[in-house]
PDB file of C-alpha atoms and ligand atoms in Angstrom:
ATOM      1  CA  UNK A  12       4.152 -19.557  -8.877  1.00 94.00           C
ATOM      2  CA  UNK A  13       2.035 -16.550  -7.951  1.00 98.00           C
ATOM      3  CA  UNK A  14       0.201 -14.551 -10.593  1.00 98.00           C
ATOM      4  CA  UNK A  15      -0.321 -10.945  -9.563  1.00 98.00           C
ATOM      5  CA  UNK A  16      -3.143  -9.038 -11.246  1.00 98.00           C
ATOM      6  CA  UNK A  17      -2.332  -5.436 -10.633  1.00 98.00           C
ATOM      7  CA  UNK A  18      -1.857  -1.845 -11.657  1.00 97.00           C
ATOM      8  CA  UNK A  19       0.773   0.726 -10.743  1.00 97.00           C
ATOM      9  CA  UNK A  20      -0.952   2.125  -7.640  1.00 97.00           C
ATOM     10  CA  UNK A  21      -0.166   2.074  -3.888  1.00 98.00           C
ATOM     11  CA  UNK A  22      -2.431  -0.944  -3.323  1.00 98.00           C
ATOM     12  CA  UNK A  23      -0.815  -2.687  -6.276  1.00 98.00           C
ATOM     13  CA  UNK A  24       2.714  -1.928  -5.075  1.00 98.00           C
ATOM     14  CA  UNK A  25       2.078  -3.417  -1.624  1.00 98.00           C
ATOM     15  CA  UNK A  26       1.938  -6.870  -3.143  1.00 98.00           C
ATOM     16  CA  UNK A  27       4.867  -6.630  -5.533  1.00 98.00           C
ATOM     17  CA  UNK A  28       6.974  -5.335  -2.616  1.00 98.00           C
ATOM     18  CA  UNK A  29       5.831  -8.240  -0.426  1.00 98.00           C
ATOM     19  CA  UNK A  30       6.552 -10.782  -3.173  1.00 98.00           C
ATOM     20  CA  UNK A  31      10.044  -9.353  -3.593  1.00 98.00           C
ATOM     21  CA  UNK A  32      10.586  -9.357   0.164  1.00 98.00           C
ATOM     22  CA  UNK A  33       9.677 -13.030   0.550  1.00 98.00           C
ATOM     23  CA  UNK A  34      11.415 -14.059  -2.666  1.00 98.00           C
ATOM     24  CA  UNK A  35       8.453 -15.910  -4.201  1.00 98.00           C
ATOM     25  CA  UNK A  36       8.428 -16.438  -7.928  1.00 97.00           C
ATOM     26  CA  UNK A  37       5.691 -14.352  -9.550  1.00 97.00           C
ATOM     27  CA  UNK A  38       4.426 -12.995 -12.793  1.00 97.00           C
ATOM     28  CA  UNK A  39       2.482  -9.785 -13.243  1.00 97.00           C
ATOM     29  CA  UNK A  40      -0.691  -9.546 -15.292  1.00 97.00           C
ATOM     30  CA  UNK A  41      -1.531  -5.906 -15.862  1.00 97.00           C
ATOM     31  CA  UNK A  42      -5.127  -4.775 -15.365  1.00 98.00           C
ATOM     32  CA  UNK A  43      -5.609  -1.400 -17.028  1.00 97.00           C
ATOM     33  CA  UNK A  44      -8.007   0.247 -14.586  1.00 97.00           C
ATOM     34  CA  UNK A  45      -8.078   3.461 -16.634  1.00 96.00           C
ATOM     35  CA  UNK A  46      -9.475   1.437 -19.515  1.00 97.00           C
ATOM     36  CA  UNK A  47     -12.060  -0.408 -17.395  1.00 97.00           C
ATOM     37  CA  UNK A  48     -10.364  -3.805 -17.647  1.00 98.00           C
ATOM     38  CA  UNK A  49     -11.299  -4.447 -14.014  1.00 98.00           C
ATOM     39  CA  UNK A  50     -14.945  -4.818 -15.094  1.00 98.00           C
ATOM     40  CA  UNK A  51     -14.331  -7.678 -17.508  1.00 98.00           C
ATOM     41  CA  UNK A  52     -16.328 -10.791 -16.581  1.00 97.00           C
ATOM     42  CA  UNK A  53     -13.222 -12.936 -16.426  1.00 97.00           C
ATOM     43  CA  UNK A  54     -11.588 -10.611 -13.876  1.00 98.00           C
ATOM     44  CA  UNK A  55     -14.766 -10.253 -11.809  1.00 97.00           C
ATOM     45  CA  UNK A  56     -14.680 -13.982 -11.182  1.00 97.00           C
ATOM     46  CA  UNK A  57     -11.593 -13.445  -9.005  1.00 98.00           C
ATOM     47  CA  UNK A  58     -12.306  -9.863  -7.917  1.00 98.00           C
ATOM     48  CA  UNK A  59     -15.915  -9.407  -6.812  1.00 98.00           C
ATOM     49  CA  UNK A  60     -15.515  -5.635  -6.337  1.00 98.00           C
ATOM     50  CA  UNK A  61     -13.592  -5.243  -9.616  1.00 98.00           C
ATOM     51  CA  UNK A  62     -10.465  -3.993  -7.904  1.00 98.00           C
ATOM     52  CA  UNK A  63      -6.783  -4.716  -8.082  1.00 98.00           C
ATOM     53  CA  UNK A  64      -4.719  -6.306  -6.589  1.00 98.00           C
ATOM     54  CA  UNK A  65      -5.634  -9.987  -6.786  1.00 98.00           C
ATOM     55  CA  UNK A  66      -3.352 -12.993  -6.760  1.00 98.00           C
ATOM     56  CA  UNK A  67      -3.734 -16.551  -7.942  1.00 98.00           C
ATOM     57  CA  UNK A  68      -1.486 -19.032  -6.205  1.00 98.00           C
ATOM     58  CA  UNK A  69      -1.027 -21.588  -8.966  1.00 96.00           C
ATOM     59  CA  UNK A  70       0.365 -24.096  -6.473  1.00 96.00           C
ATOM     60  CA  UNK A  71      -3.136 -24.677  -5.064  1.00 96.00           C
ATOM     61  CA  UNK A  72      -5.177 -22.735  -7.625  1.00 96.00           C
ATOM     62  CA  UNK A  73      -6.392 -20.343  -4.953  1.00 97.00           C
ATOM     63  CA  UNK A  74      -7.320 -16.763  -5.760  1.00 98.00           C
ATOM     64  CA  UNK A  75      -7.271 -14.015  -3.145  1.00 98.00           C
ATOM     65  CA  UNK A  76      -8.531 -10.453  -3.461  1.00 98.00           C
ATOM     66  CA  UNK A  77      -7.939  -7.396  -1.239  1.00 98.00           C
ATOM     67  CA  UNK A  78      -4.405  -6.287  -0.504  1.00 98.00           C
ATOM     68  CA  UNK A  79      -4.711  -6.810   3.266  1.00 98.00           C
ATOM     69  CA  UNK A  80      -5.863 -10.405   2.856  1.00 98.00           C
ATOM     70  CA  UNK A  81      -3.148 -11.007   0.250  1.00 98.00           C
ATOM     71  CA  UNK A  82      -0.435  -9.665   2.561  1.00 98.00           C
ATOM     72  CA  UNK A  83      -1.644 -11.973   5.347  1.00 98.00           C
ATOM     73  CA  UNK A  84      -1.787 -14.950   2.984  1.00 98.00           C
ATOM     74  CA  UNK A  85       1.737 -14.377   1.687  1.00 98.00           C
ATOM     75  CA  UNK A  86       3.043 -13.804   5.203  1.00 98.00           C
ATOM     76  CA  UNK A  87       1.513 -17.067   6.359  1.00 98.00           C
ATOM     77  CA  UNK A  88       2.839 -18.944   3.343  1.00 98.00           C
ATOM     78  CA  UNK A  89       6.359 -17.590   3.742  1.00 98.00           C
ATOM     79  CA  UNK A  90       6.510 -17.354   7.532  1.00 98.00           C
ATOM     80  CA  UNK A  91       7.864 -13.797   7.169  1.00 98.00           C
ATOM     81  CA  UNK A  92       6.920 -10.327   8.445  1.00 98.00           C
ATOM     82  CA  UNK A  93       4.002 -11.628  10.553  1.00 98.00           C
ATOM     83  CA  UNK A  94       5.492 -12.920  13.771  1.00 98.00           C
ATOM     84  CA  UNK A  95       2.943 -15.097  15.597  1.00 97.00           C
ATOM     85  CA  UNK A  96       3.874 -13.543  18.942  1.00 97.00           C
ATOM     86  CA  UNK A  97       3.096 -10.059  17.678  1.00 97.00           C
ATOM     87  CA  UNK A  98       0.028 -10.723  15.540  1.00 98.00           C
ATOM     88  CA  UNK A  99      -2.454  -8.621  17.482  1.00 98.00           C
ATOM     89  CA  UNK A 100      -0.177  -5.589  17.163  1.00 98.00           C
ATOM     90  CA  UNK A 101       0.495  -6.235  13.481  1.00 98.00           C
ATOM     91  CA  UNK A 102      -3.204  -6.804  12.711  1.00 98.00           C
ATOM     92  CA  UNK A 103      -4.085  -3.562  14.441  1.00 98.00           C
ATOM     93  CA  UNK A 104      -1.763  -1.510  12.252  1.00 98.00           C
ATOM     94  CA  UNK A 105      -2.607  -3.425   9.105  1.00 98.00           C
ATOM     95  CA  UNK A 106      -6.364  -2.965   9.652  1.00 98.00           C
ATOM     96  CA  UNK A 107      -5.854   0.729  10.415  1.00 98.00           C
ATOM     97  CA  UNK A 108      -3.993   1.040   7.115  1.00 98.00           C
ATOM     98  CA  UNK A 109      -6.723  -0.787   5.222  1.00 98.00           C
ATOM     99  CA  UNK A 110      -9.653   1.035   6.795  1.00 98.00           C
ATOM    100  CA  UNK A 111      -8.237   4.486   7.407  1.00 98.00           C
ATOM    101  CA  UNK A 112      -4.784   5.461   6.104  1.00 98.00           C
ATOM    102  CA  UNK A 113      -5.188   4.139   2.542  1.00 98.00           C
ATOM    103  CA  UNK A 114      -8.813   5.173   1.947  1.00 98.00           C
ATOM    104  CA  UNK A 115      -8.322   8.685   3.366  1.00 98.00           C
ATOM    105  CA  UNK A 116      -5.085   9.388   1.495  1.00 98.00           C
ATOM    106  CA  UNK A 117      -6.825   7.963  -1.568  1.00 98.00           C
ATOM    107  CA  UNK A 118      -9.601  10.557  -1.224  1.00 98.00           C
ATOM    108  CA  UNK A 119      -6.949  13.261  -0.797  1.00 98.00           C
ATOM    109  CA  UNK A 120      -5.448  12.105  -4.118  1.00 98.00           C
ATOM    110  CA  UNK A 121      -8.862  12.482  -5.746  1.00 98.00           C
ATOM    111  CA  UNK A 122      -9.629  15.978  -4.463  1.00 98.00           C
ATOM    112  CA  UNK A 123      -6.175  17.547  -4.192  1.00 98.00           C
ATOM    113  CA  UNK A 124      -4.173  15.889  -6.966  1.00 97.00           C
ATOM    114  CA  UNK A 125      -6.587  14.756  -9.688  1.00 97.00           C
ATOM    115  CA  UNK A 126      -9.505  17.178  -9.314  1.00 97.00           C
ATOM    116  CA  UNK A 127      -8.428  20.409  -7.614  1.00 97.00           C
ATOM    117  CA  UNK A 128     -10.982  23.190  -7.668  1.00 97.00           C
ATOM    118  CA  UNK A 129     -14.004  20.899  -7.985  1.00 97.00           C
ATOM    119  CA  UNK A 130     -15.005  20.740  -4.330  1.00 98.00           C
ATOM    120  CA  UNK A 131     -13.726  23.044  -1.625  1.00 97.00           C
ATOM    121  CA  UNK A 132     -15.337  20.852   1.014  1.00 98.00           C
ATOM    122  CA  UNK A 133     -13.733  17.650  -0.287  1.00 98.00           C
ATOM    123  CA  UNK A 134     -10.328  19.274  -0.723  1.00 98.00           C
ATOM    124  CA  UNK A 135     -10.281  20.743   2.765  1.00 98.00           C
ATOM    125  CA  UNK A 136     -11.685  17.673   4.464  1.00 98.00           C
ATOM    126  CA  UNK A 137      -9.191  15.179   3.054  1.00 98.00           C
ATOM    127  CA  UNK A 138      -6.228  17.558   3.249  1.00 98.00           C
ATOM    128  CA  UNK A 139      -6.954  17.981   6.952  1.00 98.00           C
ATOM    129  CA  UNK A 140      -7.394  14.248   7.550  1.00 98.00           C
ATOM    130  CA  UNK A 141      -4.207  13.469   5.610  1.00 98.00           C
ATOM    131  CA  UNK A 142      -2.201  15.930   7.732  1.00 98.00           C
ATOM    132  CA  UNK A 143      -3.642  14.271  10.834  1.00 98.00           C
ATOM    133  CA  UNK A 144      -2.544  10.880   9.520  1.00 98.00           C
ATOM    134  CA  UNK A 145       1.028  12.140   8.984  1.00 98.00           C
ATOM    135  CA  UNK A 146       1.030  13.549  12.519  1.00 98.00           C
ATOM    136  CA  UNK A 147      -0.426  10.380  14.024  1.00 98.00           C
ATOM    137  CA  UNK A 148       2.026   8.103  12.227  1.00 98.00           C
ATOM    138  CA  UNK A 149       4.865  10.398  13.265  1.00 98.00           C
ATOM    139  CA  UNK A 150       3.892  10.054  16.928  1.00 98.00           C
ATOM    140  CA  UNK A 151       3.766   6.255  16.717  1.00 98.00           C
ATOM    141  CA  UNK A 152       7.133   6.162  14.987  1.00 98.00           C
ATOM    142  CA  UNK A 153       8.651   8.392  17.658  1.00 98.00           C
ATOM    143  CA  UNK A 154       8.019   5.521  20.061  1.00 98.00           C
ATOM    144  CA  UNK A 155       8.861   2.483  17.955  1.00 98.00           C
ATOM    145  CA  UNK A 156      11.106   1.719  15.016  1.00 98.00           C
ATOM    146  CA  UNK A 157       8.310   0.280  12.873  1.00 98.00           C
ATOM    147  CA  UNK A 158       4.540   0.582  13.128  1.00 98.00           C
ATOM    148  CA  UNK A 159       3.902  -2.482  15.225  1.00 98.00           C
ATOM    149  CA  UNK A 160       7.140  -2.516  17.185  1.00 98.00           C
ATOM    150  CA  UNK A 161      10.808  -3.204  16.596  1.00 98.00           C
ATOM    151  CA  UNK A 162      10.336  -5.361  13.496  1.00 98.00           C
ATOM    152  CA  UNK A 163       9.433  -4.557   9.909  1.00 98.00           C
ATOM    153  CA  UNK A 164       6.115  -6.286   9.165  1.00 98.00           C
ATOM    154  CA  UNK A 165       3.258  -6.481   6.681  1.00 98.00           C
ATOM    155  CA  UNK A 166       1.766  -3.422   8.412  1.00 98.00           C
ATOM    156  CA  UNK A 167       4.765  -1.373   7.234  1.00 98.00           C
ATOM    157  CA  UNK A 168       4.652  -2.960   3.778  1.00 98.00           C
ATOM    158  CA  UNK A 169       0.957  -2.031   3.504  1.00 98.00           C
ATOM    159  CA  UNK A 170       1.470   1.562   4.622  1.00 98.00           C
ATOM    160  CA  UNK A 171       4.709   2.416   2.818  1.00 98.00           C
ATOM    161  CA  UNK A 172       3.401   2.791  -0.778  1.00 98.00           C
ATOM    162  CA  UNK A 173       0.803   5.293   0.439  1.00 98.00           C
ATOM    163  CA  UNK A 174       3.401   7.506   2.097  1.00 98.00           C
ATOM    164  CA  UNK A 175       5.482   7.135  -1.051  1.00 98.00           C
ATOM    165  CA  UNK A 176       2.879   9.369  -2.725  1.00 98.00           C
ATOM    166  CA  UNK A 177       4.028  12.204  -0.441  1.00 98.00           C
ATOM    167  CA  UNK A 178       4.625  14.564  -3.363  1.00 98.00           C
ATOM    168  CA  UNK A 179       0.935  14.389  -4.274  1.00 98.00           C
ATOM    169  CA  UNK A 180      -0.036  14.931  -0.638  1.00 98.00           C
ATOM    170  CA  UNK A 181       1.698  18.305  -0.551  1.00 97.00           C
ATOM    171  CA  UNK A 182       2.076  18.106   3.227  1.00 98.00           C
ATOM    172  CA  UNK A 183       5.852  18.067   3.494  1.00 97.00           C
ATOM    173  CA  UNK A 184       7.137  14.719   4.704  1.00 98.00           C
ATOM    174  CA  UNK A 185      10.380  16.360   5.861  1.00 97.00           C
ATOM    175  CA  UNK A 186       8.490  18.111   8.656  1.00 97.00           C
ATOM    176  CA  UNK A 187       7.675  14.741  10.226  1.00 98.00           C
ATOM    177  CA  UNK A 188      11.018  13.560  11.485  1.00 98.00           C
ATOM    178  CA  UNK A 189      10.037  10.067  12.614  1.00 98.00           C
ATOM    179  CA  UNK A 190       7.799   9.272   9.670  1.00 98.00           C
ATOM    180  CA  UNK A 191      10.592  10.461   7.410  1.00 98.00           C
ATOM    181  CA  UNK A 192      13.187   8.249   9.156  1.00 98.00           C
ATOM    182  CA  UNK A 193      10.861   5.240   8.710  1.00 98.00           C
ATOM    183  CA  UNK A 194      10.169   6.149   5.078  1.00 98.00           C
ATOM    184  CA  UNK A 195      13.829   6.570   4.153  1.00 98.00           C
ATOM    185  CA  UNK A 196      14.845   3.324   5.839  1.00 98.00           C
ATOM    186  CA  UNK A 197      12.183   1.310   4.017  1.00 98.00           C
ATOM    187  CA  UNK A 198      12.952   3.076   0.711  1.00 98.00           C
ATOM    188  CA  UNK A 199      16.497   1.745   0.888  1.00 98.00           C
ATOM    189  CA  UNK A 200      15.513  -1.935   1.070  1.00 98.00           C
ATOM    190  CA  UNK A 201      16.480  -3.764  -2.119  1.00 98.00           C
ATOM    191  CA  UNK A 202      13.165  -5.665  -2.268  1.00 98.00           C
ATOM    192  CA  UNK A 203      11.221  -2.437  -1.850  1.00 98.00           C
ATOM    193  CA  UNK A 204      13.087  -0.809  -4.729  1.00 97.00           C
ATOM    194  CA  UNK A 205      12.422  -3.845  -6.926  1.00 97.00           C
ATOM    195  CA  UNK A 206       8.774  -4.196  -5.927  1.00 98.00           C
ATOM    196  CA  UNK A 207       8.171  -0.474  -6.342  1.00 97.00           C
ATOM    197  CA  UNK A 208       9.254  -0.554  -9.968  1.00 97.00           C
ATOM    198  CA  UNK A 209       7.251  -3.661 -10.880  1.00 96.00           C
ATOM    199  CA  UNK A 210       5.419  -1.852 -13.662  1.00 93.00           C
ATOM    200  CA  UNK A 211       7.373   1.260 -14.333  1.00 87.00           C
ATOM    201  CA  UNK A 212      10.941   0.048 -14.586  1.00 85.00           C
ATOM    202  CA  UNK A 213      13.348   2.407 -12.907  1.00 91.00           C
ATOM    203  CA  UNK A 214      10.681   4.058 -10.765  1.00 95.00           C
ATOM    204  CA  UNK A 215      12.005   4.568  -7.234  1.00 96.00           C
ATOM    205  CA  UNK A 216      10.286   5.714  -4.057  1.00 97.00           C
ATOM    206  CA  UNK A 217      10.547   9.510  -4.386  1.00 97.00           C
ATOM    207  CA  UNK A 218      12.962  11.260  -2.054  1.00 95.00           C
ATOM    208  CA  UNK A 219      11.309  13.827   0.228  1.00 94.00           C
TER     209      UNK A 219
HETATM  210  N1  GSH B 323      -9.440  -2.644  -0.303  1.00 83.44           N
HETATM  211  C1  GSH B 323      -8.896  -2.896  -1.624  1.00 83.44           C
HETATM  212  C2  GSH B 323      -8.910  -1.616  -2.408  1.00 83.44           C
HETATM  213  C3  GSH B 323      -8.294  -1.823  -3.767  1.00 83.44           C
HETATM  214  C4  GSH B 323      -8.475  -0.609  -4.656  1.00 83.44           C
HETATM  215  O1  GSH B 323      -9.055   0.418  -4.279  1.00 83.44           O
HETATM  216  N2  GSH B 323      -7.978  -0.733  -5.898  1.00 83.44           N
HETATM  217  C5  GSH B 323      -8.109   0.333  -6.862  1.00 83.44           C
HETATM  218  C6  GSH B 323      -6.742   0.740  -7.380  1.00 83.44           C
HETATM  219  S1  GSH B 323      -5.671   1.228  -6.071  1.00 83.44           S
HETATM  220  C7  GSH B 323      -8.920  -0.167  -8.038  1.00 83.44           C
HETATM  221  O2  GSH B 323      -8.805  -1.317  -8.441  1.00 83.44           O
HETATM  222  N3  GSH B 323      -9.755   0.703  -8.610  1.00 83.44           N
HETATM  223  C8  GSH B 323     -10.526   0.390  -9.754  1.00 83.44           C
HETATM  224  C9  GSH B 323     -12.000   0.581  -9.536  1.00 83.44           C
HETATM  225  O3  GSH B 323     -12.419   0.785  -8.383  1.00 83.44           O
HETATM  226  O4  GSH B 323     -12.738   0.531 -10.502  1.00 83.44           O
HETATM  227  C10 GSH B 323      -7.468  -3.418  -1.476  1.00 83.44           C
HETATM  228  O5  GSH B 323      -6.750  -2.927  -0.616  1.00 83.44           O
HETATM  229  O6  GSH B 323      -7.079  -4.324  -2.241  1.00 83.44           O
END
């Protein structure tokens, strides 16, 4: 059984979606990051940077932090969404999500959604980068069905919950035909719907 320490955020949703996709049994332990629960000593033992998500695999008592590492671990354990023959491609898109797509869209959330009017520089910078990301993903998805090729992989699972915040981004997902096609197709997966609503029952990926 997997224990998922998480909160209802894009990084948190990546793992509940993956767990639903691979059909592993899991239980969710909520970490209230708005009430500083991530800084509790007990949690810091398994999360050195005090961040969600973290999992404990109770089968071998192993704890893993960082959503990218968790996705790889679960893919290796299940043998799903991480085809050995395509690993370099998948790693490339997963690392780009972890180091670029997620962090930049996350900054856009901070400046545009949570704190508008506080920093013109911050708002403009991350709005511009976020639009670039939409454009860049759209180009990739005009050439392949999923990010790393013809198959749905952990790179798509890692990226999807970030694009699912499209309403906050205020960019207009509909304008990006290929990104939109990818988003709608993934939104319709039963496991994605279940994983998406892991904390807020009934929450669905918002329609563009
Ligand atoms: N690289 C980490 C980033 C995780 C992350 O930023 N988590 C946020 C929520 S989405 C968090 O726990 N924030 C609480 C804090 O930083 O105090 C991952 O992908 O797991």
